[in-house]
CSV table of C-alpha atoms in Angstrom, one decimal:
chain,number,residue,atom,x,y,z
B,114,MET,CA,14.4,14.5,-7.1
B,115,GLU,CA,11.5,15.4,-4.8
B,116,THR,CA,9.1,15.5,-7.8
B,117,ARG,CA,10.2,12.0,-8.9
B,118,THR,CA,9.7,10.6,-5.4
B,119,VAL,CA,6.2,12.1,-5.0
B,120,VAL,CA,5.2,10.9,-8.5
B,121,ALA,CA,6.5,7.4,-7.7
B,122,GLU,CA,4.4,7.3,-4.5
B,123,PHE,CA,1.3,8.6,-6.3
B,124,ILE,CA,1.6,6.0,-9.1
B,125,GLY,CA,2.6,3.2,-6.8
B,126,THR,CA,-0.4,3.7,-4.5
B,127,ALA,CA,-2.8,4.1,-7.4
B,128,MET,CA,-1.5,0.8,-8.8
B,129,LEU,CA,-1.8,-1.0,-5.5
B,130,VAL,CA,-5.4,0.0,-5.1
B,131,LEU,CA,-6.3,-0.7,-8.8
B,132,PHE,CA,-4.8,-4.2,-8.9
B,133,GLY,CA,-4.9,-5.2,-5.2
B,134,VAL,CA,-8.4,-4.0,-4.4
B,135,GLY,CA,-9.3,-4.8,-8.0
B,136,SER,CA,-8.6,-8.5,-7.3
B,137,LEU,CA,-11.2,-8.3,-4.6
B,138,VAL,CA,-13.8,-6.4,-6.5
B,139,LEU,CA,-13.5,-8.0,-9.9
B,140,ALA,CA,-12.2,-11.5,-9.1
B,141,GLY,CA,-12.9,-12.2,-5.5
B,142,ASP,CA,-15.5,-14.8,-6.2
B,143,TYR,CA,-13.1,-16.8,-8.3
B,144,ILE,CA,-9.8,-16.5,-6.4
B,145,ASN,CA,-11.0,-16.2,-2.8
B,146,ALA,CA,-8.9,-14.9,0.1
B,147,LEU,CA,-5.7,-16.7,-0.9
B,148,GLY,CA,-5.8,-15.3,-4.4
B,149,ILE,CA,-6.6,-11.8,-3.2
B,150,SER,CA,-3.7,-12.0,-0.7
B,151,LEU,CA,-1.3,-13.1,-3.3
B,152,ALA,CA,-2.5,-10.4,-5.6
B,153,PHE,CA,-1.7,-7.7,-3.0
B,154,GLY,CA,1.7,-9.3,-2.2
B,155,PHE,CA,2.7,-9.7,-5.9
B,156,THR,CA,1.5,-6.3,-6.8
B,157,LEU,CA,3.6,-4.7,-4.0
B,158,ILE,CA,6.7,-6.7,-5.0
B,159,ALA,CA,6.4,-5.6,-8.6
B,160,ILE,CA,5.8,-2.0,-7.7
B,161,ALA,CA,8.7,-2.0,-5.3
B,162,PHE,CA,11.1,-3.3,-8.0
B,163,ALA,CA,9.8,-0.5,-10.3
B,164,PHE,CA,9.9,2.4,-7.8
B,165,GLY,CA,11.9,1.2,-4.8
B,166,ARG,CA,15.1,3.0,-5.9
B,167,ILE,CA,13.2,6.3,-6.5
B,168,SER,CA,11.1,6.7,-3.4
B,169,GLY,CA,11.6,3.6,-1.3
B,170,CYS,CA,8.1,2.5,-2.4
B,171,HIS,CA,6.2,3.1,0.9
B,172,ILE,CA,2.8,3.5,-0.9
B,173,ASN,CA,1.3,3.3,2.6
B,174,PRO,CA,1.0,6.2,5.1
B,175,ALA,CA,1.6,3.8,8.0
B,176,VAL,CA,5.0,2.8,6.4
B,177,THR,CA,5.9,6.4,5.9
B,178,LEU,CA,5.1,7.2,9.5
B,179,GLY,CA,7.3,4.3,10.6
B,180,VAL,CA,10.2,5.5,8.4
B,181,LEU,CA,9.7,9.0,9.7
B,182,LEU,CA,9.9,7.9,13.3
B,183,ALA,CA,13.0,5.9,12.4
B,184,ARG,CA,14.6,9.2,11.2
B,185,ARG,CA,15.2,8.1,7.7
B,186,ILE,CA,13.2,10.9,6.2
B,187,ASP,CA,12.2,14.4,7.4
B,188,ILE,CA,8.7,15.6,8.1
B,189,ARG,CA,8.5,17.6,4.9
B,190,THR,CA,9.1,14.5,2.8
B,191,ALA,CA,6.7,12.5,4.9
B,192,VAL,CA,3.9,15.1,4.3
B,193,GLN,CA,4.6,15.0,0.6
B,194,TYR,CA,4.4,11.2,0.6
B,195,TRP,CA,1.1,11.2,2.5
B,196,VAL,CA,-0.5,13.6,0.1
B,197,ALA,CA,0.7,11.6,-2.9
B,198,GLN,CA,-0.5,8.3,-1.4
B,199,PHE,CA,-4.0,9.5,-0.6
B,200,VAL,CA,-4.4,11.2,-3.9
B,201,GLY,CA,-3.0,8.1,-5.7
B,202,ALA,CA,-5.5,5.9,-3.8
B,203,ILE,CA,-8.4,8.1,-4.9
B,204,VAL,CA,-7.3,8.0,-8.5
B,205,GLY,CA,-6.7,4.2,-8.4
B,206,ALA,CA,-10.1,3.7,-6.9
B,207,ALA,CA,-11.7,6.0,-9.5
B,208,ILE,CA,-10.2,3.9,-12.3
B,209,LEU,CA,-11.3,0.7,-10.7
B,210,PHE,CA,-14.8,2.1,-10.2
B,211,LEU,CA,-15.1,3.0,-13.9
B,212,LEU,CA,-13.9,-0.5,-14.8
B,213,ALA,CA,-16.3,-2.2,-12.3
B,214,ASN,CA,-19.2,-0.4,-13.8
B,215,GLN,CA,-18.6,-2.1,-17.1
B,216,VAL,CA,-19.2,-5.5,-15.5
B,217,PRO,CA,-23.0,-6.4,-15.6
B,218,ARG,CA,-24.7,-7.0,-12.3
B,219,LEU,CA,-21.6,-6.1,-10.3
B,220,GLN,CA,-22.7,-4.1,-7.2
B,221,THR,CA,-20.3,-1.4,-5.9
B,222,ALA,CA,-22.5,0.6,-3.6
B,223,GLY,CA,-21.7,0.0,0.1
B,224,ALA,CA,-18.9,-2.5,-0.6
B,225,PHE,CA,-16.4,-1.9,-3.4
B,226,GLY,CA,-13.5,-3.5,-1.6
B,227,SER,CA,-13.9,-1.3,1.4
B,228,ASN,CA,-13.0,-2.4,5.0
B,229,GLY,CA,-15.5,-2.9,7.8
B,230,TYR,CA,-16.3,-4.2,11.2
B,231,GLY,CA,-19.5,-5.4,12.9
B,232,GLY,CA,-22.1,-6.2,10.2
B,233,ARG,CA,-19.5,-5.4,7.5
B,234,SER,CA,-17.0,-7.9,8.7
B,235,PRO,CA,-17.0,-11.3,7.1
B,236,VAL,CA,-16.9,-12.9,10.6
B,237,GLY,CA,-18.9,-10.1,12.4
B,238,MET,CA,-15.9,-8.8,14.4
B,239,GLY,CA,-16.6,-5.8,16.5
B,240,ALA,CA,-14.8,-2.5,16.5
B,241,GLY,CA,-12.4,-3.4,19.3
B,242,GLY,CA,-11.3,-6.6,17.8
B,243,ALA,CA,-11.0,-4.9,14.3
B,244,PHE,CA,-8.9,-2.2,15.8
B,245,LEU,CA,-6.5,-4.7,17.5
B,246,ALA,CA,-6.3,-6.8,14.4
B,247,GLU,CA,-5.4,-3.9,12.2
B,248,VAL,CA,-2.8,-2.6,14.7
B,249,LEU,CA,-1.1,-6.1,14.8
B,250,LEU,CA,-1.2,-6.8,11.1
B,251,THR,CA,0.2,-3.3,10.3
B,252,PHE,CA,2.9,-3.8,12.9
B,253,LEU,CA,4.0,-6.9,11.0
B,254,LEU,CA,4.2,-5.1,7.7
B,255,VAL,CA,5.9,-2.0,8.9
B,256,PHE,CA,8.3,-3.9,11.2
B,257,VAL,CA,9.4,-6.1,8.3
B,258,PHE,CA,9.8,-3.0,6.1
B,259,LEU,CA,12.0,-1.3,8.6
B,260,THR,CA,14.0,-4.4,9.3
B,261,VAL,CA,14.9,-5.3,5.7
B,262,THR,CA,15.5,-1.8,4.5
B,263,HIS,CA,18.3,0.4,5.8
B,264,ALA,CA,17.8,3.6,3.7
B,265,VAL,CA,15.2,5.4,1.6
B,266,PRO,CA,15.7,3.3,-1.5
B,267,MET,CA,14.4,-0.3,-1.6
B,268,VAL,CA,17.0,-2.3,-3.5
B,269,GLY,CA,18.0,-5.8,-4.2
B,270,ALA,CA,15.7,-8.5,-2.9
B,271,GLU,CA,14.1,-6.3,-0.2
B,272,PRO,CA,10.7,-6.1,-1.9
B,273,VAL,CA,10.2,-9.8,-1.5
B,274,PRO,CA,9.9,-10.1,2.3
B,275,VAL,CA,7.8,-6.9,2.4
B,276,GLY,CA,5.4,-8.3,-0.3
B,277,LEU,CA,5.2,-11.6,1.6
B,278,ALA,CA,4.4,-9.7,4.8
B,279,LEU,CA,1.6,-7.9,3.0
B,280,ALA,CA,0.3,-11.2,1.6
B,281,ALA,CA,0.4,-12.8,5.1
B,282,ALA,CA,-1.4,-9.8,6.6
B,283,ASN,CA,-4.2,-10.1,4.0
B,284,LEU,CA,-4.5,-13.8,4.5
B,285,ILE,CA,-5.3,-13.2,8.2
B,286,GLY,CA,-7.1,-9.9,7.8
B,287,ILE,CA,-9.5,-10.5,4.9
B,288,PRO,CA,-11.8,-12.7,7.0
B,289,LEU,CA,-11.7,-10.2,9.8
B,290,THR,CA,-11.9,-6.7,8.3
B,291,TRP,CA,-11.2,-7.2,4.6
B,292,ALA,CA,-7.6,-6.3,5.6
B,293,SER,CA,-6.6,-2.7,5.4
B,294,VAL,CA,-3.1,-2.3,7.0
B,295,ASN,CA,-2.9,0.9,4.8
B,296,PRO,CA,-5.0,4.0,5.4
B,297,ALA,CA,-4.7,5.1,1.7
B,298,ARG,CA,-5.9,1.7,0.5
B,299,SER,CA,-9.0,2.0,2.8
B,300,PHE,CA,-9.6,5.7,1.9
B,301,GLY,CA,-9.9,5.4,-1.8
B,302,PRO,CA,-12.4,2.6,-2.1
B,303,ALA,CA,-14.5,4.0,0.9
B,304,ILE,CA,-15.1,7.2,-1.0
B,305,PHE,CA,-16.8,5.3,-3.9
B,306,ALA,CA,-18.5,2.7,-1.6
B,307,GLY,CA,-20.2,5.4,0.5
B,308,GLY,CA,-22.6,4.7,3.3
B,309,ASP,CA,-21.2,2.7,6.3
B,310,ALA,CA,-17.9,2.3,4.6
B,311,LEU,CA,-17.3,6.0,5.2
B,312,GLY,CA,-18.7,5.9,8.7
B,313,GLN,CA,-16.2,3.2,9.7
B,314,LEU,CA,-13.3,4.6,7.8
B,315,TRP,CA,-11.8,6.3,10.9
B,316,LEU,CA,-10.8,2.9,12.3
B,317,PHE,CA,-8.8,1.9,9.2
B,318,ILE,CA,-6.9,5.2,9.2
B,319,VAL,CA,-6.1,5.3,12.9
B,320,ALA,CA,-5.4,1.7,13.7
B,321,PRO,CA,-2.8,1.2,10.9
B,322,LEU,CA,-1.0,4.4,12.0
B,323,VAL,CA,-0.9,3.1,15.6
B,324,GLY,CA,0.6,-0.1,14.2
B,325,GLY,CA,3.2,1.9,12.3
B,326,VAL,CA,4.2,3.7,15.5
B,327,LEU,CA,4.5,0.5,17.4
B,328,ALA,CA,6.7,-1.1,14.7
B,329,ALA,CA,9.0,1.9,14.8
B,330,VAL,CA,9.3,1.8,18.6
B,331,VAL,CA,10.0,-2.0,18.6
B,332,HIS,CA,12.5,-1.7,15.7
B,333,ARG,CA,14.4,1.0,17.6
B,334,PHE,CA,14.9,-1.5,20.5
B,335,THR,CA,15.7,-4.5,18.4
B,336,HIS,CA,17.8,-3.3,15.5
B,337,LEU,CA,19.3,0.2,16.1
B,338,HIS,CA,22.6,0.8,17.9
B,339,PRO,CA,22.5,1.5,21.6
B,340,ALA,CA,22.7,5.1,22.6
B,341,GLY,CA,26.2,6.5,22.1
B,342,GLN,CA,27.6,3.5,20.3
B,343,VAL,CA,27.6,5.2,16.9
B,344,ASP,CA,29.4,8.2,18.4
B,345,ARG,CA,32.0,5.9,20.0
B,346,GLU,CA,32.5,4.1,16.7
B,347,GLU,CA,33.0,7.4,14.8
B,348,ALA,CA,35.4,8.7,17.4
B,349,HIS,CA,37.5,5.5,17.3
B,350,PRO,CA,37.1,3.9,13.9
B,351,PRO,CA,38.8,0.5,13.3
B,352,PRO,CA,42.1,0.7,11.5
B,353,ALA,CA,41.7,0.7,7.7
B,354,THR,CA,44.1,-2.3,7.1
B,355,GLY,CA,44.2,-4.7,4.2
B,356,PRO,CA,45.7,-8.2,3.9
B,357,TRP,CA,48.8,-9.0,6.1
B,358,GLY,CA,48.1,-5.9,8.3
B,359,ARG,CA,48.9,-3.4,5.5
B,360,MET,CA,47.0,-0.1,5.4
B,361,ARG,CA,45.1,0.6,2.2
B,362,GLY,CA,47.6,2.3,-0.2
B,363,GLY,CA,50.6,0.0,0.6
B,364,HIS,CA,51.7,1.3,4.0
B,365,ARG,CA,52.4,-0.6,7.1
B,366,PRO,CA,50.7,0.8,10.3
B,367,GLU,CA,54.0,0.7,12.2
B,368,ALA,CA,56.3,2.0,9.5
B,369,GLY,CA,54.5,5.1,8.2
B,370,GLY,CA,56.2,4.7,4.8
B,371,PRO,CA,55.6,2.9,1.6
B,372,GLU,CA,56.2,-0.8,1.3
B,373,THR,CA,59.2,-1.8,-0.6
B,374,LYS,CA,59.0,-5.6,-0.1
B,375,GLY,CA,56.4,-8.3,-0.7
B,376,PRO,CA,54.4,-10.2,1.9
B,377,GLU,CA,57.1,-12.8,2.3
B,378,ALA,CA,59.3,-10.2,4.0
B,379,ALA,CA,56.8,-9.4,6.7
Protein backbone atom coordinates (compact mmCIF):
# COMPACT_ATOMS: atom_id res chain seq x y z
CA MET A 1 0.00 0.00 0.00
CA GLU A 2 2.86 2.40 0.77
CA THR A 3 4.42 1.67 -2.62
CA ARG A 4 1.15 2.46 -4.37
CA THR A 5 0.74 5.77 -2.55
CA VAL A 6 4.31 6.87 -3.25
CA VAL A 7 4.03 5.93 -6.92
CA ALA A 8 0.72 7.79 -7.15
CA GLU A 9 2.29 10.96 -5.70
CA PHE A 10 5.27 10.62 -8.04
CA ILE A 11 3.17 10.20 -11.18
CA GLY A 12 0.61 12.80 -10.13
CA THR A 13 3.23 15.49 -9.50
CA ALA A 14 5.01 14.68 -12.75
CA MET A 15 1.72 15.05 -14.63
CA LEU A 16 0.88 18.34 -12.92
CA VAL A 17 4.24 19.80 -13.93
CA LEU A 18 4.12 18.37 -17.43
CA PHE A 19 0.62 19.57 -18.29
CA GLY A 20 0.22 22.55 -15.94
CA VAL A 21 3.62 24.14 -16.49
CA GLY A 22 3.50 22.84 -20.05
CA SER A 23 0.46 25.02 -20.73
CA LEU A 24 2.58 28.02 -19.75
CA VAL A 25 5.73 27.02 -21.63
CA LEU A 26 4.17 25.66 -24.81
CA ALA A 27 0.85 27.49 -25.11
CA GLY A 28 1.09 30.56 -22.89
CA ASP A 29 1.07 33.00 -25.82
CA TYR A 30 -2.17 31.49 -27.08
CA ILE A 31 -4.22 30.84 -23.95
CA ASN A 32 -2.95 33.61 -21.61
CA ALA A 33 -3.35 33.63 -17.82
CA LEU A 34 -6.94 32.40 -17.88
CA GLY A 35 -6.13 29.39 -20.01
CA ILE A 36 -3.04 28.53 -17.95
CA SER A 37 -5.03 28.76 -14.72
CA LEU A 38 -7.75 26.50 -16.07
CA ALA A 39 -5.12 24.05 -17.32
CA PHE A 40 -3.68 23.77 -13.80
CA GLY A 41 -7.13 23.42 -12.24
CA PHE A 42 -8.45 20.87 -14.74
CA THR A 43 -5.22 18.86 -14.56
CA LEU A 44 -5.46 18.67 -10.77
CA ILE A 45 -9.10 17.60 -10.90
CA ALA A 46 -8.33 14.86 -13.43
CA ILE A 47 -5.33 13.60 -11.46
CA ALA A 48 -7.31 13.66 -8.21
CA PHE A 49 -10.05 11.51 -9.71
CA ALA A 50 -7.35 9.08 -10.89
CA PHE A 51 -5.21 8.91 -7.73
CA GLY A 52 -7.33 10.41 -4.96
CA ARG A 53 -8.44 7.04 -3.57
CA ILE A 54 -4.85 5.80 -3.50
CA SER A 55 -2.78 8.58 -1.93
CA GLY A 56 -5.21 11.46 -1.39
CA CYS A 57 -3.56 13.20 -4.35
CA HIS A 58 -1.57 15.82 -2.47
CA ILE A 59 1.01 16.27 -5.28
CA ASN A 60 2.16 19.34 -3.37
CA PRO A 61 4.57 19.43 -0.39
CA ALA A 62 2.59 22.30 1.15
CA VAL A 63 -0.60 20.22 1.09
CA THR A 64 1.24 17.27 2.60
CA LEU A 65 2.56 19.51 5.37
CA GLY A 66 -0.95 20.76 6.10
CA VAL A 67 -2.30 17.19 6.20
CA LEU A 68 0.56 16.17 8.51
CA LEU A 69 -0.19 19.02 10.92
CA ALA A 70 -3.86 18.03 10.80
CA ARG A 71 -2.71 14.60 12.05
CA ARG A 72 -4.15 12.67 9.14
CA ILE A 73 -0.80 11.10 8.21
CA ASP A 74 2.38 10.36 10.15
CA ILE A 75 5.80 11.89 9.59
CA ARG A 76 7.13 8.79 7.81
CA THR A 77 4.37 8.94 5.21
CA ALA A 78 4.88 12.70 4.81
CA VAL A 79 8.60 12.26 4.10
CA GLN A 80 7.83 9.57 1.52
CA TYR A 81 5.31 11.90 -0.13
CA TRP A 82 7.79 14.79 -0.20
CA VAL A 83 10.50 12.69 -1.84
CA ALA A 84 8.04 11.34 -4.42
CA GLN A 85 6.71 14.83 -5.17
CA PHE A 86 10.09 16.47 -5.74
CA VAL A 87 11.39 13.57 -7.82
CA GLY A 88 8.15 13.54 -9.81
CA ALA A 89 8.47 17.28 -10.45
CA ILE A 90 12.00 16.79 -11.80
CA VAL A 91 10.88 13.99 -14.10
CA GLY A 92 7.87 15.97 -15.33
CA ALA A 93 10.04 19.01 -15.99
CA ALA A 94 12.63 16.86 -17.80
CA ILE A 95 9.97 15.46 -20.14
CA LEU A 96 8.61 18.96 -20.74
CA PHE A 97 12.14 20.23 -21.42
CA LEU A 98 12.68 17.55 -24.08
CA LEU A 99 9.35 18.42 -25.67
CA ALA A 100 9.99 22.17 -25.57
CA ASN A 101 13.32 21.72 -27.33
CA GLN A 102 11.45 20.30 -30.31
CA VAL A 103 9.65 23.62 -30.82
CA PRO A 104 11.65 25.96 -33.08
CA ARG A 105 12.69 29.31 -31.57
CA LEU A 106 11.24 28.45 -28.16
CA GLN A 107 13.57 29.79 -25.45
CA THR A 108 13.83 27.79 -22.22
CA ALA A 109 16.95 29.24 -20.58
CA GLY A 110 16.14 31.50 -17.62
CA ALA A 111 12.38 31.05 -17.92
CA PHE A 112 10.84 27.63 -18.64
CA GLY A 113 7.73 28.26 -16.55
CA SER A 114 9.75 29.06 -13.44
CA ASN A 115 8.60 31.49 -10.75
CA GLY A 116 10.20 34.80 -9.94
CA TYR A 117 10.05 38.19 -8.27
CA GLY A 118 11.61 41.56 -8.98
CA GLY A 119 12.71 41.66 -12.62
CA ARG A 120 11.34 38.14 -13.16
CA SER A 121 7.83 39.08 -12.00
CA PRO A 122 5.38 40.15 -14.74
CA VAL A 123 4.43 43.20 -12.65
CA GLY A 124 7.84 43.69 -11.03
CA MET A 125 6.70 42.65 -7.55
CA GLY A 126 9.49 42.62 -4.95
CA ALA A 127 10.53 39.73 -2.71
CA GLY A 128 8.38 40.84 0.23
CA GLY A 129 5.22 41.14 -1.81
CA ALA A 130 5.93 37.86 -3.61
CA PHE A 131 6.41 36.08 -0.30
CA LEU A 132 3.12 37.42 1.07
CA ALA A 133 1.26 36.57 -2.13
CA GLU A 134 2.54 32.99 -2.16
CA VAL A 135 1.67 32.51 1.51
CA LEU A 136 -1.91 33.74 1.01
CA LEU A 137 -2.52 31.86 -2.24
CA THR A 138 -1.15 28.62 -0.79
CA PHE A 139 -3.28 29.18 2.31
CA LEU A 140 -6.37 29.21 0.08
CA LEU A 141 -5.42 25.96 -1.65
CA VAL A 142 -4.43 24.02 1.47
CA PHE A 143 -7.35 25.32 3.54
CA VAL A 144 -9.85 24.23 0.88
CA PHE A 145 -8.13 20.84 0.66
CA LEU A 146 -8.32 20.29 4.42
CA THR A 147 -11.92 21.52 4.56
CA VAL A 148 -13.42 19.34 1.82
CA THR A 149 -11.43 16.19 2.67
CA HIS A 150 -11.80 14.29 5.92
CA ALA A 151 -9.37 11.39 5.48
CA VAL A 152 -6.40 10.42 3.32
CA PRO A 153 -8.43 9.36 0.23
CA MET A 154 -9.95 12.10 -1.94
CA VAL A 155 -13.28 10.69 -3.05
CA GLY A 156 -16.56 11.81 -4.59
CA ALA A 157 -16.70 15.41 -5.75
CA GLU A 158 -13.85 16.57 -3.49
CA PRO A 159 -11.38 17.13 -6.38
CA VAL A 160 -13.60 19.82 -7.91
CA PRO A 161 -13.33 22.54 -5.21
CA VAL A 162 -9.62 21.81 -4.78
CA GLY A 163 -9.05 22.19 -8.53
CA LEU A 164 -11.09 25.40 -8.57
CA ALA A 165 -8.99 26.75 -5.68
CA LEU A 166 -5.81 26.02 -7.64
CA ALA A 167 -7.24 27.72 -10.73
CA ALA A 168 -8.19 30.79 -8.66
CA ALA A 169 -4.74 30.91 -7.08
CA ASN A 170 -3.16 30.85 -10.53
CA LEU A 171 -5.48 33.54 -11.87
CA ILE A 172 -4.28 35.88 -9.15
CA GLY A 173 -0.72 34.64 -8.87
CA ILE A 174 0.40 34.40 -12.51
CA PRO A 175 0.67 38.19 -12.97
CA LEU A 176 2.51 38.46 -9.66
CA THR A 177 5.01 35.59 -9.48
CA TRP A 178 3.90 33.13 -12.17
CA ALA A 179 2.03 31.38 -9.32
CA SER A 180 3.84 28.66 -7.44
CA VAL A 181 1.70 27.61 -4.41
CA ASN A 182 3.62 24.33 -4.73
CA PRO A 183 7.35 23.92 -3.90
CA ALA A 184 7.66 20.87 -6.16
CA ARG A 185 6.07 22.69 -9.10
CA SER A 186 8.67 25.46 -8.67
CA PHE A 187 11.61 23.14 -8.05
CA GLY A 188 11.40 21.05 -11.23
CA PRO A 189 11.24 23.87 -13.81
CA ALA A 190 13.85 25.98 -11.95
CA ILE A 191 16.44 23.23 -12.35
CA PHE A 192 16.13 23.39 -16.12
CA ALA A 193 15.72 27.16 -16.30
CA GLY A 194 18.90 27.80 -14.30
CA GLY A 195 20.29 31.27 -13.55
CA ASP A 196 18.11 33.58 -11.49
CA ALA A 197 15.33 30.99 -11.36
CA LEU A 198 17.52 28.90 -9.06
CA GLY A 199 18.64 31.94 -7.08
CA GLN A 200 15.04 32.89 -6.29
CA LEU A 201 13.81 29.34 -5.75
CA TRP A 202 14.09 29.57 -1.95
CA LEU A 203 11.10 31.90 -1.75
CA PHE A 204 8.85 29.53 -3.70
CA ILE A 205 9.75 26.67 -1.38
CA VAL A 206 9.52 28.51 1.94
CA ALA A 207 6.46 30.71 1.30
CA PRO A 208 4.10 27.89 0.21
CA LEU A 209 5.15 25.82 3.24
CA VAL A 210 4.34 28.77 5.51
CA GLY A 211 0.96 29.02 3.78
CA GLY A 212 0.37 25.32 4.43
CA VAL A 213 1.16 25.74 8.13
CA LEU A 214 -1.17 28.74 8.37
CA ALA A 215 -3.99 26.80 6.69
CA ALA A 216 -3.58 23.88 9.10
CA VAL A 217 -3.70 26.21 12.12
CA VAL A 218 -6.80 28.06 10.92
CA HIS A 219 -8.51 24.81 9.97
CA ARG A 220 -7.95 23.46 13.48
CA PHE A 221 -9.83 26.44 14.93
CA THR A 222 -12.66 26.49 12.40
CA HIS A 223 -13.42 22.85 11.64
CA LEU A 224 -12.07 20.50 14.30
CA HIS A 225 -13.89 19.54 17.50
CA PRO A 226 -13.11 21.57 20.62
CA ALA A 227 -10.65 19.95 22.97
CA GLY A 228 -12.21 17.06 24.86
CA GLN A 229 -15.43 16.92 22.82
CA VAL A 230 -14.42 13.78 20.95
CA ASP A 231 -13.57 12.04 24.24
CA ARG A 232 -16.95 13.00 25.72
CA GLU A 233 -18.79 11.74 22.65
CA GLU A 234 -16.92 8.43 22.77
CA ALA A 235 -17.61 8.04 26.50
CA HIS A 236 -21.35 8.81 26.10
CA PRO A 237 -22.38 7.81 22.58
CA PRO A 238 -25.96 8.51 21.45
CA PRO A 239 -28.33 5.53 21.71
CA ALA A 240 -28.31 3.36 18.62
CA THR A 241 -32.06 3.50 18.02
CA GLY A 242 -33.99 3.06 14.85
CA PRO A 243 -37.54 4.09 13.86
CA TRP A 244 -40.15 4.41 16.66
CA GLY A 245 -37.42 4.29 19.33
CA ARG A 246 -36.38 0.68 18.65
CA MET A 247 -32.79 -0.37 19.00
CA ARG A 248 -31.12 -1.80 15.96
CA GLY A 249 -31.82 -5.53 16.00
CA GLY A 250 -35.49 -5.27 17.01
CA HIS A 251 -35.20 -4.46 20.76
CA ARG A 252 -36.87 -1.68 22.67
CA PRO A 253 -34.48 0.34 24.88
CA GLU A 254 -36.78 -0.06 27.91
CA ALA A 255 -37.70 -3.71 27.43
CA GLY A 256 -34.35 -5.40 26.94
CA GLY A 257 -35.98 -8.22 24.96
CA PRO A 258 -37.01 -8.89 21.37
CA GLU A 259 -40.05 -7.18 19.92
CA THR A 260 -43.08 -9.37 19.46
CA LYS A 261 -45.52 -6.78 18.10
CA GLY A 262 -45.55 -4.25 15.31
CA PRO A 263 -45.23 -0.47 15.59
CA GLU A 264 -48.98 -0.04 16.06
CA ALA A 265 -48.69 -1.65 19.50
CA ALA A 266 -46.13 0.89 20.74
